[in-house]
Coordinates of N, CA and C in Angstrom, one line a residue:
A29 N -9.6 -1.9 -2.2 CA -9.1 -0.4 -1.5 C -8.6 0.1 -2.8
Y30 N -9.1 1.2 -3.0 CA -8.8 2.4 -3.8 C -7.6 3.2 -3.2
V31 N -6.7 3.6 -4.1 CA -5.6 4.2 -2.7 C -5.1 5.7 -3.9
E32 N -5.0 6.5 -3.8 CA -4.2 7.2 -4.3 C -3.1 8.0 -3.8
P33 N -2.2 7.3 -3.4 CA -0.9 7.7 -2.6 C -0.3 9.2 -3.3
V34 N 0.3 10.2 -2.0 CA 0.5 11.7 -2.6 C 2.2 11.9 -2.0
G35 N 2.8 12.6 -2.5 CA 4.5 12.9 -2.2 C 5.5 11.7 -2.4
F36 N 5.1 11.1 -2.9 CA 5.8 10.1 -3.4 C 7.0 10.7 -4.3
G37 N 8.4 9.6 -4.3 CA 9.6 10.4 -4.8 C 9.7 10.0 -5.9
W38 N 10.8 10.4 -6.9 CA 10.8 10.2 -8.4 C 12.4 9.9 -8.5
R39 N 12.7 9.0 -9.5 CA 14.1 8.7 -9.2 C 14.6 8.8 -11.5
K40 N 15.3 9.4 -11.8 CA 15.8 9.5 -13.3 C 16.0 7.9 -13.7
S41 N 15.8 7.8 -14.7 CA 16.3 6.6 -15.3 C 16.2 6.5 -16.9
G42 N 17.7 7.0 -17.6 CA 17.4 7.5 -18.8 C 16.4 8.6 -19.1
D43 N 15.6 8.1 -20.1 CA 14.5 9.0 -20.6 C 13.0 9.2 -19.3
T44 N 13.2 8.4 -18.8 CA 11.9 8.8 -17.4 C 12.0 8.6 -16.6
W45 N 11.0 8.9 -15.5 CA 11.5 9.1 -14.3 C 10.4 7.8 -13.7
Q46 N 11.0 7.3 -12.5 CA 10.8 6.3 -11.9 C 10.6 6.5 -10.4
T47 N 9.1 5.6 -10.2 CA 9.1 5.6 -8.7 C 8.5 4.3 -8.3
D48 N 9.3 3.8 -7.4 CA 8.8 2.3 -6.5 C 8.3 2.4 -5.0
L49 N 7.2 1.6 -5.1 CA 6.4 1.6 -3.6 C 6.4 0.1 -3.5
A50 N 6.3 -0.3 -2.0 CA 6.3 -1.3 -1.8 C 5.2 -1.7 -0.4
A51 N 4.2 -2.2 -0.5 CA 3.1 -2.7 0.6 C 3.3 -3.6 1.1
D52 N 2.9 -3.0 2.8 CA 2.9 -4.1 3.7 C 1.4 -4.1 4.6
V53 N 1.5 -5.4 4.5 CA -0.4 -5.5 5.1 C -0.1 -6.3 6.8
S54 N -1.0 -5.8 7.5 CA -1.4 -6.2 9.2 C -2.4 -6.4 9.3
I55 N -2.8 -7.1 10.0 CA -4.1 -7.6 10.8 C -4.4 -7.5 12.0
K56 N -5.1 -6.8 12.6 CA -5.1 -6.7 14.0 C -6.6 -7.2 14.7
D57 N -6.5 -7.8 15.9 CA -7.8 -8.3 16.5 C -8.4 -6.5 17.5
K58 N -10.0 -7.0 17.5 CA -10.4 -5.7 18.2 C -9.5 -5.3 19.5
D59 N -8.8 -6.0 19.9 CA -7.6 -5.9 21.2 C -6.7 -5.2 20.3
G60 N -6.7 -5.2 19.4 CA -5.5 -4.3 18.9 C -4.2 -4.9 18.5
K61 N -4.3 -6.7 19.0 CA -3.5 -7.6 18.8 C -3.1 -7.9 17.3
E62 N -2.3 -7.5 16.8 CA -1.7 -8.7 15.5 C -1.6 -9.5 15.0
I63 N -2.7 -10.5 14.3 CA -2.7 -11.8 14.2 C -2.1 -12.1 12.7
F64 N -1.8 -11.1 12.0 CA -1.2 -11.5 10.6 C -0.3 -10.7 10.5
S65 N 0.4 -10.8 9.3 CA 1.2 -9.7 8.9 C 2.1 -10.0 7.8
Q66 N 2.2 -9.2 6.8 CA 3.0 -9.5 5.2 C 4.0 -8.3 5.0
K67 N 5.0 -8.4 4.8 CA 5.8 -7.4 4.3 C 6.1 -7.8 2.6
D68 N 5.9 -6.3 1.7 CA 6.0 -6.4 0.6 C 4.7 -7.4 -0.1
F69 N 3.5 -7.2 1.0 CA 2.4 -7.8 0.3 C 1.8 -7.1 -1.3
Q70 N 2.7 -6.1 -1.8 CA 2.6 -5.8 -3.3 C 3.6 -4.8 -3.4
K71 N 4.0 -5.0 -5.1 CA 4.9 -3.8 -5.4 C 4.5 -3.1 -6.2
L72 N 4.6 -2.0 -6.2 CA 4.2 -0.9 -7.3 C 5.4 -0.4 -7.9
A73 N 5.2 -0.1 -9.2 CA 6.1 0.8 -9.5 C 5.5 2.1 -11.0
L74 N 5.9 3.1 -11.1 CA 5.6 4.0 -12.1 C 6.4 4.4 -13.0
S75 N 6.4 4.2 -14.0 CA 7.7 4.9 -15.3 C 6.7 5.8 -16.3
S76 N 7.4 7.0 -15.9 CA 6.7 7.6 -17.0 C 7.8 8.8 -17.8
R77 N 7.4 9.7 -18.6 CA 8.4 10.7 -19.2 C 8.2 11.9 -18.4
V78 N 7.3 12.1 -17.7 CA 7.1 13.4 -16.6 C 6.9 12.7 -15.3
R79 N 7.2 13.4 -14.1 CA 6.9 13.1 -12.9 C 5.7 13.5 -12.6
N80 N 4.6 12.4 -12.9 CA 3.1 12.8 -12.3 C 3.0 13.0 -10.9
R81 N 1.8 13.6 -10.8 CA 1.6 13.7 -9.6 C 0.3 12.9 -9.0
E82 N -0.3 12.4 -10.1 CA -1.2 11.6 -9.6 C -1.0 9.7 -10.0
F83 N -1.1 9.0 -8.8 CA -0.5 7.5 -8.7 C -1.8 6.8 -8.3
M84 N -2.8 5.5 -8.9 CA -3.5 5.2 -8.3 C -3.6 3.6 -8.4
T85 N -4.0 3.0 -7.4 CA -3.9 1.5 -7.6 C -4.9 1.0 -6.3
R86 N -4.9 -0.2 -6.6 CA -6.1 -1.1 -5.8 C -5.3 -2.1 -5.3
F87 N -6.0 -2.3 -3.9 CA -5.4 -3.6 -3.5 C -6.9 -4.4 -3.3
T88 N -6.7 -6.1 -4.0 CA -7.9 -6.7 -3.1 C -7.2 -7.5 -2.2
F89 N -8.2 -7.6 -0.6 CA -7.6 -8.6 0.3 C -8.6 -9.6 -0.1
T90 N -8.0 -11.0 0.2 CA -9.0 -12.3 0.0 C -8.8 -12.5 1.5
L91 N -9.9 -12.7 2.3 CA -9.7 -13.2 4.1 C -10.0 -14.4 4.0
T92 N -9.4 -15.3 4.8 CA -9.7 -17.0 4.8 C -9.5 -17.4 6.2
G93 N -10.4 -18.0 6.7 CA -10.0 -18.8 8.2 C -10.2 -17.8 9.6
L94 N -10.3 -16.5 9.5 CA -10.4 -15.4 10.4 C -12.1 -15.9 10.9
P95 N -12.4 -15.8 12.3 CA -13.3 -16.1 13.3 C -14.2 -15.1 13.3
A96 N -15.6 -15.0 13.3 CA -16.2 -14.2 13.4 C -15.7 -12.8 14.8
G97 N -16.1 -11.6 14.2 CA -15.6 -11.0 14.9 C -15.0 -9.7 14.3
S98 N -14.5 -8.6 14.6 CA -14.0 -7.0 14.4 C -12.8 -7.5 14.3
Y99 N -12.2 -6.8 12.9 CA -10.6 -6.4 13.0 C -10.3 -5.0 12.4
T100 N -9.3 -4.8 12.2 CA -8.4 -4.0 11.9 C -7.3 -3.9 10.4
L101 N -7.5 -3.5 9.3 CA -6.6 -4.3 8.1 C -5.4 -2.8 8.2
E102 N -4.3 -2.9 8.4 CA -3.5 -2.1 8.1 C -2.4 -2.2 6.8
T103 N -2.3 -0.9 6.2 CA -1.4 -0.9 4.8 C -0.6 -0.1 5.0
T104 N 0.9 -0.4 4.8 CA 1.4 0.7 4.7 C 2.1 0.6 3.5
L105 N 2.2 1.8 2.9 CA 3.1 2.2 1.5 C 4.4 2.8 1.8
R106 N 5.8 2.0 1.4 CA 6.9 2.4 1.8 C 7.6 2.6 0.7
D107 N 8.2 3.9 0.4 CA 8.6 4.7 -0.8 C 10.0 4.3 -0.7
A108 N 10.5 3.7 -2.0 CA 12.0 3.5 -2.2 C 12.8 4.3 -2.4
V109 N 12.2 5.1 -3.2 CA 13.1 6.4 -3.7 C 13.1 7.6 -2.4
S110 N 12.3 8.2 -1.8 CA 12.6 8.6 -0.7 C 12.8 8.4 0.6
S111 N 12.3 6.9 0.9 CA 12.5 6.1 2.4 C 11.3 6.8 3.2
K112 N 10.2 7.6 2.4 CA 9.3 8.1 3.2 C 8.2 6.7 3.3
S113 N 7.4 6.6 4.2 CA 5.9 6.0 4.3 C 4.8 6.7 4.8
G114 N 3.6 6.2 4.6 CA 2.7 6.2 5.0 C 1.6 5.1 5.2
S115 N 0.4 4.7 5.9 CA -0.2 4.0 5.8 C -1.8 4.1 6.2
F116 N -2.5 3.5 6.0 CA -3.9 3.4 6.4 C -4.6 2.4 6.9
T117 N -6.0 2.3 7.2 CA -6.2 1.6 7.9 C -8.0 1.0 7.6
L118 N -8.5 0.1 7.5 CA -10.0 -0.2 7.3 C -10.7 -1.1 8.4
P119 N -11.3 -0.5 8.9 CA -12.0 -1.6 10.2 C -12.7 -2.8 9.2
F120 N -13.1 -3.9 9.8 CA -14.1 -4.8 9.2 C -14.4 -6.1 9.7
V121 N -15.8 -6.4 9.7 CA -16.5 -7.2 10.4 C -16.5 -8.8 10.3
I122 N -16.2 -9.5 10.3 CA -16.4 -11.2 10.3 C -17.7 -11.2 10.8
K123 N -19.0 -12.0 10.5 CA -20.5 -12.2 10.8 C -20.2 -13.9 11.0

């Protein structure tokens, strides 16, 4: 998944600005029942001399052991600087 978060916070650290994001992941079955979750699936940090408005990242999800069926993968990005969060969902099918 290619992701471009917006509205993230910055904090000053010496001569640079820093942002810190953590990603949580959850998989739900077709009935909406959570069958897997992992907090802090990935940590993202950016340090820059300017407060960039652009930030991109990619997530690779390797799924094993799921039976055939329809699922939804939800990823939540938590901003350690502003305490805000946002999420996106990706539906997928295993045949």
